Short mmCIF file of C-alpha atoms in Angstrom, two decimals:
data_model
loop_
_atom_site.label_atom_id
_atom_site.label_comp_id
_atom_site.label_asym_id
_atom_site.label_seq_id
_atom_site.Cartn_x
_atom_site.Cartn_y
_atom_site.Cartn_z
CA MET A 948 21.51 33.40 -14.02
CA ASP A 949 20.81 31.15 -11.04
CA PRO A 950 20.67 27.56 -12.36
CA GLN A 951 18.91 26.39 -9.20
CA LYS A 952 16.14 28.92 -9.70
CA PHE A 953 15.45 27.87 -13.27
CA ARG A 954 15.74 24.10 -12.92
CA PRO A 955 12.71 22.31 -14.46
CA SER A 956 9.58 23.57 -12.74
CA SER A 957 6.34 24.95 -14.06
CA ALA A 958 6.88 27.89 -11.71
CA PHE A 959 9.65 29.07 -14.06
CA ASN A 960 8.04 28.36 -17.43
CA SER A 961 9.27 30.53 -20.28
CA PRO A 962 6.64 32.49 -22.20
CA HIS A 963 7.54 30.57 -25.39
CA TRP A 964 7.88 26.89 -26.33
CA THR A 965 11.33 25.25 -26.06
CA THR A 966 12.99 21.86 -26.44
CA ASN A 967 14.05 19.95 -23.33
CA SER A 968 17.43 21.63 -23.58
CA GLY A 969 15.84 25.10 -23.59
CA THR A 970 16.22 25.92 -27.29
CA PRO A 971 13.36 28.14 -28.55
CA VAL A 972 10.77 26.38 -30.73
CA TRP A 973 9.24 28.69 -33.34
CA ASN A 974 7.00 26.09 -35.00
CA ASN A 975 5.52 23.22 -32.98
CA ASN A 976 3.01 22.24 -35.66
CA ASN A 977 5.00 21.11 -38.69
CA SER A 978 7.80 18.61 -39.26
CA LEU A 979 10.98 19.57 -41.12
CA THR A 980 10.70 18.21 -44.66
CA VAL A 981 12.44 18.44 -48.02
CA GLY A 982 10.13 20.91 -49.69
CA VAL A 983 6.46 21.28 -48.82
CA ASN A 984 5.55 17.63 -49.45
CA GLY A 985 8.99 16.01 -49.25
CA PRO A 986 10.16 13.30 -46.84
CA ILE A 987 10.87 14.20 -43.23
CA LEU A 988 14.48 14.86 -42.32
CA LEU A 989 16.18 12.80 -39.61
CA GLU A 990 17.87 16.00 -38.47
CA ASP A 991 14.52 17.31 -37.16
CA TYR A 992 15.63 17.07 -33.53
CA GLN A 993 12.53 18.88 -32.34
CA LEU A 994 10.33 16.16 -33.87
CA THR A 995 12.40 13.18 -32.69
CA GLU A 996 12.65 14.59 -29.16
CA LYS A 997 8.89 15.08 -29.06
CA LEU A 998 8.18 11.56 -30.31
CA ALA A 999 10.82 9.94 -28.11
CA ASN A 1000 9.40 11.60 -24.99
CA PHE A 1001 5.89 10.56 -25.97
CA ASP A 1002 7.01 6.97 -26.54
CA ARG A 1003 8.34 6.89 -22.98
CA GLU A 1004 5.49 8.69 -21.20
CA ARG A 1005 4.34 5.51 -19.49
CA ILE A 1006 6.39 3.78 -16.86
CA PRO A 1007 5.81 0.13 -15.92
CA GLU A 1008 2.60 -0.09 -13.97
CA ARG A 1009 2.75 -1.53 -10.48
CA VAL A 1010 2.49 -5.32 -10.38
CA VAL A 1011 -0.06 -4.83 -7.61
CA HIS A 1012 -1.84 -1.61 -6.57
CA ALA A 1013 -1.73 -0.34 -10.16
CA ARG A 1014 -5.08 1.47 -9.93
CA GLY A 1015 -5.00 4.27 -7.41
CA ALA A 1016 -5.65 7.87 -6.43
CA ALA A 1017 -3.62 10.22 -4.25
CA ALA A 1018 -4.26 13.30 -2.15
CA LYS A 1019 -2.25 15.53 0.17
CA GLY A 1020 -2.83 16.90 3.62
CA PHE A 1021 -1.53 16.80 7.17
CA PHE A 1022 -1.44 14.68 10.28
CA GLU A 1023 -2.02 16.29 13.66
CA VAL A 1024 -1.26 14.67 16.99
CA THR A 1025 -4.25 14.86 19.33
CA HIS A 1026 -3.14 12.61 22.21
CA ASP A 1027 0.17 12.30 24.04
CA VAL A 1028 2.02 9.08 23.13
CA SER A 1029 5.52 10.27 24.02
CA HIS A 1030 5.65 7.59 26.72
CA LEU A 1031 5.46 4.98 23.93
CA THR A 1032 7.69 6.42 21.22
CA CYS A 1033 10.45 8.96 20.67
CA ALA A 1034 9.27 9.57 17.08
CA ASP A 1035 9.62 13.31 16.57
CA PHE A 1036 6.38 13.74 14.60
CA LEU A 1037 4.46 12.20 17.54
CA ARG A 1038 6.26 14.25 20.18
CA ALA A 1039 3.26 16.24 21.51
CA PRO A 1040 -0.39 17.09 20.85
CA GLY A 1041 -0.79 19.84 18.28
CA VAL A 1042 2.25 18.83 16.19
CA GLN A 1043 1.39 18.74 12.47
CA THR A 1044 3.22 16.83 9.74
CA PRO A 1045 2.60 17.11 5.97
CA LEU A 1046 1.73 13.88 4.19
CA ILE A 1047 0.49 12.31 1.00
CA VAL A 1048 -1.84 9.32 0.78
CA ARG A 1049 -2.49 6.85 -2.02
CA PHE A 1050 -5.58 4.66 -2.08
CA SER A 1051 -5.67 1.79 -4.55
CA THR A 1052 -7.08 -1.51 -5.63
CA VAL A 1053 -4.64 -4.42 -5.55
CA ILE A 1054 -4.99 -7.04 -8.24
CA HIS A 1055 -6.45 -5.31 -11.28
CA GLU A 1056 -4.85 -3.16 -13.95
CA ARG A 1057 -4.34 0.59 -13.94
CA GLY A 1058 -7.50 1.33 -15.93
CA SER A 1059 -9.78 -1.17 -14.22
CA PRO A 1060 -13.10 -0.19 -12.58
CA GLU A 1061 -12.86 0.84 -8.94
CA THR A 1062 -15.95 -1.21 -8.10
CA LEU A 1063 -14.30 -4.63 -8.44
CA ARG A 1064 -14.14 -6.90 -5.40
CA ASP A 1065 -10.55 -6.54 -4.29
CA PRO A 1066 -8.53 -5.45 -1.25
CA ARG A 1067 -7.76 -1.73 -1.18
CA GLY A 1068 -4.37 -0.23 -0.46
CA PHE A 1069 -4.17 2.52 2.16
CA ALA A 1070 -0.65 3.98 2.11
CA VAL A 1071 0.45 7.13 3.95
CA LYS A 1072 3.77 8.93 3.52
CA PHE A 1073 4.60 11.24 6.45
CA TYR A 1074 7.19 13.90 5.59
CA THR A 1075 8.67 14.16 9.10
CA ARG A 1076 11.62 16.20 10.38
CA GLU A 1077 13.52 12.93 10.79
CA GLY A 1078 12.86 11.58 7.31
CA ASN A 1079 9.91 9.92 5.65
CA PHE A 1080 7.76 7.35 7.41
CA ASP A 1081 5.69 5.16 5.08
CA MET A 1082 2.71 3.44 6.70
CA VAL A 1083 1.88 0.99 3.92
CA GLY A 1084 -1.36 -0.82 4.67
CA ASN A 1085 -4.74 -2.01 3.39
CA ASN A 1086 -8.43 -1.50 4.10
CA ILE A 1087 -8.57 -5.01 5.63
CA PRO A 1088 -6.77 -5.68 8.94
CA VAL A 1089 -5.47 -9.14 7.99
CA PHE A 1090 -3.88 -10.76 4.94
CA PHE A 1091 -4.16 -13.96 2.89
CA ILE A 1092 -0.81 -15.46 3.89
CA ARG A 1093 1.68 -15.09 6.73
CA ASP A 1094 4.96 -15.80 4.94
CA GLY A 1095 6.33 -13.73 2.06
CA MET A 1096 7.69 -16.87 0.40
CA LYS A 1097 4.13 -17.44 -0.82
CA PHE A 1098 3.49 -13.90 -2.03
CA PRO A 1099 4.40 -14.23 -5.74
CA ASP A 1100 2.32 -17.42 -6.05
CA MET A 1101 -0.59 -15.82 -4.22
CA VAL A 1102 -0.62 -12.84 -6.57
CA HIS A 1103 -0.31 -15.10 -9.61
CA SER A 1104 -3.38 -17.07 -8.48
CA LEU A 1105 -5.43 -13.88 -8.09
CA LYS A 1106 -4.21 -12.35 -11.35
CA PRO A 1107 -5.67 -13.33 -14.74
CA ASN A 1108 -4.90 -16.74 -16.23
CA PRO A 1109 -1.64 -16.26 -18.18
CA LYS A 1110 -3.16 -18.14 -21.12
CA SER A 1111 -6.56 -16.45 -21.37
CA HIS A 1112 -5.86 -13.25 -19.38
CA ILE A 1113 -9.10 -13.80 -17.47
CA GLN A 1114 -9.36 -13.88 -13.68
CA GLU A 1115 -10.83 -17.30 -12.94
CA GLY A 1116 -12.32 -18.64 -9.71
CA TRP A 1117 -10.88 -22.14 -10.07
CA ARG A 1118 -7.33 -20.78 -9.84
CA ILE A 1119 -8.18 -18.86 -6.65
CA ALA A 1120 -9.98 -21.84 -5.13
CA ASP A 1121 -7.09 -24.14 -6.02
CA PHE A 1122 -4.30 -22.05 -4.54
CA PHE A 1123 -6.04 -21.12 -1.32
CA SER A 1124 -7.21 -24.68 -0.72
CA HIS A 1125 -3.58 -25.21 0.31
CA HIS A 1126 -3.60 -22.26 2.73
CA PRO A 1127 -6.14 -22.50 5.54
CA GLU A 1128 -4.78 -19.30 7.12
CA SER A 1129 -6.47 -17.39 4.26
CA MET A 1130 -9.99 -18.06 5.59
CA HIS A 1131 -9.88 -14.99 7.84
CA MET A 1132 -9.01 -12.72 4.92
CA PHE A 1133 -11.86 -14.20 2.87
CA THR A 1134 -14.37 -13.37 5.62
CA PHE A 1135 -13.51 -9.74 4.81
CA LEU A 1136 -12.96 -9.92 1.05
CA LEU A 1137 -16.11 -11.98 0.33
CA ASP A 1138 -18.13 -10.05 2.89
CA ASP A 1139 -19.89 -6.77 2.08
CA TRP A 1140 -16.57 -5.21 3.19
CA GLY A 1141 -15.02 -6.36 -0.11
CA VAL A 1142 -16.31 -3.41 -2.19
CA PRO A 1143 -15.96 -0.05 -0.37
CA SER A 1144 -18.31 2.61 -1.70
CA ASP A 1145 -15.36 4.97 -2.22
CA TYR A 1146 -12.04 5.86 -0.61
CA ARG A 1147 -13.43 8.39 1.86
CA HIS A 1148 -15.67 5.81 3.55
CA MET A 1149 -12.93 3.25 4.02
CA GLU A 1150 -10.97 2.14 7.06
CA GLY A 1151 -7.23 1.65 6.88
CA PHE A 1152 -4.86 -0.65 8.74
CA GLY A 1153 -1.09 -0.91 9.03
CA VAL A 1154 -1.87 -4.68 8.95
CA HIS A 1155 1.53 -5.67 10.34
CA THR A 1156 2.77 -5.45 13.90
CA PHE A 1157 5.42 -2.78 14.42
CA ILE A 1158 7.48 -1.77 17.43
CA LEU A 1159 7.32 1.58 19.18
CA ILE A 1160 10.42 2.58 21.15
CA ASN A 1161 10.52 5.44 23.64
CA ALA A 1162 13.46 7.61 24.63
CA GLN A 1163 14.44 5.17 27.38
CA GLY A 1164 14.56 2.25 24.93
CA LYS A 1165 11.36 0.59 26.15
CA GLU A 1166 9.68 -1.43 23.39
CA THR A 1167 5.94 -1.80 22.77
CA LEU A 1168 4.26 -3.85 20.05
CA VAL A 1169 1.75 -1.80 18.06
CA LYS A 1170 -0.88 -2.08 15.35
CA PHE A 1171 -2.11 1.01 13.44
CA HIS A 1172 -5.76 1.73 12.55
CA TRP A 1173 -7.30 4.53 10.47
CA LYS A 1174 -10.97 5.28 11.24
CA PRO A 1175 -12.87 7.55 8.78
CA THR A 1176 -14.84 10.22 10.59
CA CYS A 1177 -17.63 9.90 8.01
CA GLY A 1178 -18.00 6.18 8.69
CA GLN A 1179 -17.76 3.13 6.45
CA LYS A 1180 -19.94 2.42 3.41
CA PHE A 1181 -19.96 -0.52 1.02
CA LEU A 1182 -21.49 -1.41 -2.34
CA LEU A 1183 -23.49 -4.58 -2.83
CA GLU A 1184 -23.32 -6.37 -6.18
CA ASP A 1185 -26.23 -4.59 -7.87
CA GLU A 1186 -25.03 -1.21 -6.66
CA ALA A 1187 -21.47 -1.88 -7.81
CA VAL A 1188 -22.70 -2.77 -11.29
CA VAL A 1189 -24.59 0.51 -11.59
CA VAL A 1190 -21.81 2.67 -10.14
CA GLY A 1191 -19.04 0.96 -12.12
CA GLY A 1192 -21.07 1.04 -15.34
CA THR A 1193 -21.64 4.76 -14.92
CA ASN A 1194 -18.08 5.78 -13.99
CA HIS A 1195 -15.19 3.33 -13.72
CA SER A 1196 -13.20 6.03 -11.84
CA HIS A 1197 -15.93 6.83 -9.35
CA ALA A 1198 -13.73 6.56 -6.22
CA THR A 1199 -10.97 8.70 -7.72
CA GLN A 1200 -13.52 11.32 -8.77
CA ASP A 1201 -15.28 11.24 -5.40
CA LEU A 1202 -11.99 11.87 -3.59
CA TYR A 1203 -10.97 14.67 -5.97
CA ASP A 1204 -14.36 16.37 -6.00
CA SER A 1205 -14.85 16.24 -2.23
CA ILE A 1206 -11.50 17.97 -1.66
CA ALA A 1207 -12.23 20.52 -4.39
CA ARG A 1208 -15.54 21.32 -2.65
CA GLY A 1209 -13.79 21.83 0.68
CA GLU A 1210 -15.31 18.69 2.20
CA TYR A 1211 -11.98 17.39 3.42
CA PRO A 1212 -11.84 13.66 4.20
CA GLU A 1213 -10.58 12.94 7.71
CA TRP A 1214 -9.46 9.86 9.58
CA GLN A 1215 -8.57 9.24 13.21
CA LEU A 1216 -5.37 7.31 13.82
CA CYS A 1217 -5.71 4.78 16.62
CA ILE A 1218 -3.29 2.19 17.92
CA GLN A 1219 -3.44 -1.10 19.75
CA THR A 1220 -0.47 -1.81 21.99
CA MET A 1221 0.93 -4.93 23.63
CA GLU A 1222 3.86 -5.54 25.93
CA PRO A 1223 6.37 -7.81 24.14
CA GLU A 1224 6.60 -10.19 27.09
CA MET A 1225 2.86 -10.90 26.69
CA ALA A 1226 3.19 -12.11 23.10
CA ASP A 1227 3.48 -15.82 23.95
CA SER A 1228 0.52 -15.89 26.32
CA PHE A 1229 -2.31 -15.92 23.75
CA GLU A 1230 -3.96 -18.63 21.69
CA PHE A 1231 -2.60 -16.92 18.54
CA ASP A 1232 0.70 -15.41 17.47
CA PRO A 1233 0.40 -11.58 17.64
CA LEU A 1234 2.92 -11.25 14.80
CA ASP A 1235 0.80 -13.48 12.52
CA VAL A 1236 -0.59 -11.16 9.85
CA THR A 1237 -3.63 -13.41 9.33
CA LYS A 1238 -4.84 -12.51 12.84
CA THR A 1239 -6.34 -9.44 14.49
CA TRP A 1240 -5.79 -8.40 18.10
CA PRO A 1241 -9.20 -8.60 19.82
CA GLU A 1242 -10.25 -5.06 20.69
CA ASP A 1243 -11.82 -6.15 23.99
CA ARG A 1244 -8.34 -7.19 25.16
CA PHE A 1245 -6.38 -4.53 23.25
CA PRO A 1246 -8.61 -1.44 23.03
CA LEU A 1247 -8.08 1.23 20.39
CA GLN A 1248 -6.18 4.27 21.69
CA PRO A 1249 -6.52 7.57 19.78
CA VAL A 1250 -3.30 9.22 18.59
CA GLY A 1251 -4.16 11.88 16.03
CA ARG A 1252 -6.10 12.85 12.95
CA MET A 1253 -5.33 12.94 9.23
CA VAL A 1254 -6.96 15.55 7.02
CA LEU A 1255 -6.70 15.49 3.20
CA ASN A 1256 -7.13 19.07 2.03
CA ARG A 1257 -5.21 19.26 -1.25
CA ASN A 1258 -5.56 17.38 -4.49
CA VAL A 1259 -2.46 16.36 -6.37
CA ASP A 1260 -1.10 18.94 -8.77
CA ASN A 1261 -0.17 16.37 -11.40
CA PHE A 1262 -1.49 12.80 -11.46
CA PHE A 1263 1.64 11.30 -13.01
CA ASN A 1264 4.13 13.07 -10.78
CA GLU A 1265 2.27 12.55 -7.52
CA ASN A 1266 0.45 9.28 -8.11
CA GLU A 1267 2.22 7.16 -10.70
CA GLN A 1268 5.67 8.20 -9.44
CA LEU A 1269 4.60 8.12 -5.79
CA ALA A 1270 6.46 5.18 -4.23
CA PHE A 1271 5.96 3.59 -0.82
CA CYS A 1272 8.08 1.14 1.12
CA PRO A 1273 7.44 -0.26 4.63
CA ALA A 1274 11.20 -0.20 5.21
CA LEU A 1275 10.98 3.60 5.56
CA VAL A 1276 10.60 4.12 9.29
CA VAL A 1277 11.84 6.87 11.61
CA PRO A 1278 13.51 6.79 15.04
CA GLY A 1279 10.97 5.54 17.55
CA ILE A 1280 9.26 3.13 15.11
CA HIS A 1281 10.76 -0.19 14.03
CA TYR A 1282 9.88 -3.48 12.36
CA SER A 1283 8.69 -6.54 14.20
CA ASP A 1284 9.64 -10.10 13.26
CA ASP A 1285 6.41 -10.53 11.30
CA LYS A 1286 7.54 -12.79 8.43
CA LEU A 1287 5.49 -11.04 5.77
CA LEU A 1288 6.66 -7.59 6.89
CA GLN A 1289 10.28 -8.72 6.79
CA THR A 1290 9.77 -9.76 3.17
CA ARG A 1291 8.04 -6.52 2.19
CA ILE A 1292 10.94 -4.50 3.62
CA PHE A 1293 12.99 -5.78 0.68
CA SER A 1294 10.34 -6.35 -1.97
CA TYR A 1295 8.88 -2.84 -2.03
CA GLN A 1296 12.15 -1.00 -2.43
CA ASP A 1297 13.24 -3.51 -5.05
CA THR A 1298 10.11 -3.08 -7.15
CA GLN A 1299 10.32 0.73 -6.94
CA ARG A 1300 13.89 0.66 -8.23
CA HIS A 1301 12.74 -1.51 -11.12
CA ARG A 1302 9.71 0.66 -11.86
CA LEU A 1303 11.18 4.13 -11.34
CA GLY A 1304 14.95 3.66 -11.24
CA GLY A 1305 17.65 3.53 -8.59
CA ASN A 1306 17.18 7.19 -7.66
CA TYR A 1307 13.39 7.05 -7.18
CA LEU A 1308 13.75 8.66 -3.73
CA LEU A 1309 15.08 11.82 -5.40
CA LEU A 1310 11.77 12.40 -7.19
CA PRO A 1311 10.05 15.35 -5.48
CA VAL A 1312 7.03 13.36 -4.31
CA ASN A 1313 9.26 10.72 -2.69
CA ALA A 1314 12.09 12.92 -1.43
CA PRO A 1315 12.23 13.85 2.26
CA ARG A 1316 11.27 17.39 3.23
CA CYS A 1317 14.01 17.56 5.86
CA PRO A 1318 17.73 18.16 5.25
CA HIS A 1319 19.42 14.96 4.09
CA HIS A 1320 22.92 14.00 3.03
CA ASN A 1321 24.78 10.87 1.92
CA ASN A 1322 27.23 9.70 -0.72
CA HIS A 1323 24.75 7.95 -2.99
CA HIS A 1324 25.94 9.77 -6.09
CA ASP A 1325 25.36 9.12 -9.76
CA GLY A 1326 23.24 6.42 -11.38
CA PHE A 1327 20.30 6.80 -13.76
CA MET A 1328 18.27 9.98 -13.31
CA ASN A 1329 20.30 11.46 -10.46
CA PHE A 1330 19.39 15.09 -11.07
CA VAL A 1331 20.63 16.57 -7.78
CA GLN A 1332 23.30 19.21 -8.24
CA ARG A 1333 26.43 17.99 -6.41
CA SER A 1334 29.52 20.14 -6.06
CA GLU A 1335 31.39 18.20 -3.35
CA GLU A 1336 34.90 16.90 -3.95
CA VAL A 1337 34.67 14.34 -1.18
CA ASN A 1338 32.24 11.51 -1.84
CA TYR A 1339 33.42 9.12 0.85
CA PHE A 1340 33.09 8.85 4.63
CA PRO A 1341 34.77 9.68 6.92
CA SER A 1342 36.97 12.54 5.75
CA ARG A 1343 38.91 15.31 7.41
CA PHE A 1344 37.90 17.55 4.50
CA ASP A 1345 34.17 17.06 5.13
CA PRO A 1346 32.58 18.03 8.46
CA SER A 1347 29.71 15.55 8.04
CA ARG A 1348 29.28 13.30 11.07
CA HIS A 1349 27.11 10.53 12.33
CA ALA A 1350 23.65 11.46 13.56
CA GLU A 1351 22.85 11.25 17.24
CA ARG A 1352 22.23 7.69 18.33
CA TYR A 1353 18.62 6.66 18.90
CA PRO A 1354 17.19 3.48 20.45
CA ILE A 1355 16.48 0.41 18.32
CA PRO A 1356 15.20 -3.02 19.38
CA SER A 1357 17.87 -4.72 21.43
CA ARG A 1358 16.31 -8.11 22.16
CA PRO A 1359 18.92 -10.90 21.82
CA LEU A 1360 18.29 -13.27 18.93
CA SER A 1361 19.05 -16.98 18.98
CA GLY A 1362 17.94 -20.10 17.15
CA ARG A 1363 18.90 -22.42 14.39
CA ARG A 1364 18.34 -21.91 10.68
CA GLU A 1365 15.08 -23.52 9.57
CA ARG A 1366 12.08 -23.07 7.31
CA ALA A 1367 9.23 -23.52 9.73
CA VAL A 1368 5.53 -22.88 10.22
CA ILE A 1369 4.68 -20.79 13.27
CA PRO A 1370 3.64 -22.95 16.27
CA LYS A 1371 0.25 -21.29 16.86
CA GLU A 1372 -1.51 -21.38 13.51
CA ASN A 1373 -5.07 -21.32 14.93
CA ASN A 1374 -6.46 -20.70 11.44
CA PHE A 1375 -10.19 -21.01 12.10
CA GLN A 1376 -11.14 -19.36 15.42
CA GLN A 1377 -11.12 -15.72 14.29
CA PRO A 1378 -12.80 -16.22 10.88
CA GLY A 1379 -15.52 -18.25 12.61
CA ALA A 1380 -16.11 -15.49 15.15
CA ARG A 1381 -16.27 -12.91 12.38
CA TYR A 1382 -18.79 -14.96 10.38
CA ARG A 1383 -21.00 -15.33 13.46
CA SER A 1384 -20.94 -11.54 13.92
CA PHE A 1385 -22.80 -11.10 10.60
CA ASP A 1386 -26.57 -10.83 10.55
CA PRO A 1387 -28.34 -13.69 8.67
CA ALA A 1388 -28.68 -11.75 5.40
CA ARG A 1389 -25.00 -10.85 5.46
CA GLN A 1390 -24.08 -14.47 6.16
CA ASP A 1391 -26.12 -15.55 3.14
CA ARG A 1392 -24.37 -13.02 0.90
CA PHE A 1393 -20.99 -14.25 2.12
CA ILE A 1394 -21.91 -17.88 1.41
CA ALA A 1395 -23.16 -16.96 -2.06
CA ARG A 1396 -19.84 -15.31 -2.90
CA VAL A 1397 -17.84 -18.31 -1.67
CA ALA A 1398 -20.08 -20.61 -3.68
CA ASP A 1399 -19.59 -18.46 -6.77
CA ILE A 1400 -15.85 -19.19 -6.63
CA LEU A 1401 -16.33 -22.88 -5.89
CA LEU A 1402 -18.94 -23.32 -8.64
CA HIS A 1403 -16.51 -22.44 -11.40
CA PRO A 1404 -16.69 -25.33 -13.91
CA ARG A 1405 -12.99 -26.09 -13.53
CA THR A 1406 -13.04 -26.21 -9.72
CA THR A 1407 -12.73 -29.89 -8.83
CA GLN A 1408 -14.78 -31.77 -6.24
CA GLU A 1409 -11.60 -32.26 -4.21
CA ILE A 1410 -11.00 -28.50 -4.01
CA ARG A 1411 -14.64 -27.86 -3.07
CA ARG A 1412 -14.43 -30.42 -0.29
CA VAL A 1413 -11.21 -28.91 1.05
CA TRP A 1414 -12.84 -25.47 1.21
CA LEU A 1415 -15.94 -26.97 2.77
CA GLY A 1416 -13.79 -28.67 5.40
CA MET A 1417 -11.90 -25.47 6.21
CA LEU A 1418 -15.02 -23.33 6.47
CA SER A 1419 -16.78 -25.99 8.56
CA GLN A 1420 -13.92 -25.75 11.04
CA CYS A 1421 -14.52 -21.99 11.13
CA ASP A 1422 -18.21 -22.53 11.87
CA SER A 1423 -20.25 -25.72 11.53
CA GLY A 1424 -23.36 -23.82 10.49
CA LEU A 1425 -21.38 -22.06 7.75
CA GLY A 1426 -20.20 -25.43 6.47
CA GLN A 1427 -23.71 -26.86 6.45
CA LYS A 1428 -25.20 -23.91 4.58
CA LEU A 1429 -22.37 -23.92 2.03
CA ALA A 1430 -22.74 -27.67 1.52
CA ALA A 1431 -26.48 -27.27 0.93
CA LYS A 1432 -25.85 -24.55 -1.65
CA LEU A 1433 -23.27 -26.65 -3.46
CA GLN A 1434 -25.47 -29.75 -3.36
CA ALA A 1435 -28.31 -27.74 -4.85
CA GLN A 1436 -26.01 -27.22 -7.82
CA ALA A 1437 -25.16 -30.97 -7.82
CA VAL A 1438 -21.41 -30.41 -7.54
CA LEU A 1439 -20.69 -32.33 -4.33
#
């Protein structure tokens, strides 16, 4: 008997029922009792195993991105970018790499409607020949805050009130009144953009700035963009009510059904690039995650296409246990000094170890598809068969060696320890420009959604005036229209 062949897999199911240990089960309908109607015996291992497994079927839901749907497919390079990066999966046009994608909402619980106004996660795991690369992004190109120190507080403000368990506008208005950099994010979230019609008609962004490194060690700053070939679509309030009231899993079902029909969703991957020496020459900090790089100065460059052509085989195994982390990069791609990215490098792997256990990267959906080897033995749920006698490095009894060296960022670092705000905050220029790009009807809808938050009975006049001041700095006309709407409600 080959134990590797018969390790747990539905491909090797026995024709009869068994316990987890493989013992045949001849009756899976009745508990073991004393007599026909007697009490149940504690020795009924089959019953206690069944109940114990059922009691543990649910793992802790994600603190954020709890509600999501996944699909599988491939990425194909369509344009040569080998002059920018030595990443193996981007080595030449025509190269294909398997991947899995998870789309999600951010703030709300696992069973919440997919029509709620909320950012959407857009996370892609590339199973490359050099290990997994996780591009963990959103459907909005910017974020609320620029420093991860604020992240737990930000999430708490957006989550339900811990006393009432109700998401309340006054808490959101209060917290973000202290963070003017959030105005750019709100011009997306409170715009029509805030409720995508489904996952297929949704753009994706790496959000952060990363670094591409070529074989010669040359570094290039980069931002990643996913463009759906079927275009973008959004739901307005009345439409969202109808769709969400009909099917609270509409986006998950749309994704699943479209793939089942053979209408495979597809996105084009584009990049924006910048020479590192240019970074200080703009009116904004290119590493500031609350900013976009203007496309007229940094045009989108096509790289490849992503096609989702397979649904998950098991929702729990390939969605709930699917785990992403922006720390997972491959040679040729590296982190920038973006403060929020630097925080997420730790936070994501830490939360996955809490949620799934220390060996979460051994789970099939998270494990690399390339050969891999290290001495990370043992721990909870380490199910890999290990027969080595040497579990240390280096050893003359083990031929394992270091991998070939590859280039990493080599810029010298200097400075003193300090907790500082970036010099170029420039919080209002880009959100003002975005607001002015809306047509009048879209501007009115945006103002109505802002007012809805500020009109919460517990939002104070001080908080309203702070928001009014921030949005007036974005655009004076926006401030005037918002003030008129608030005055009409006699709250200013």
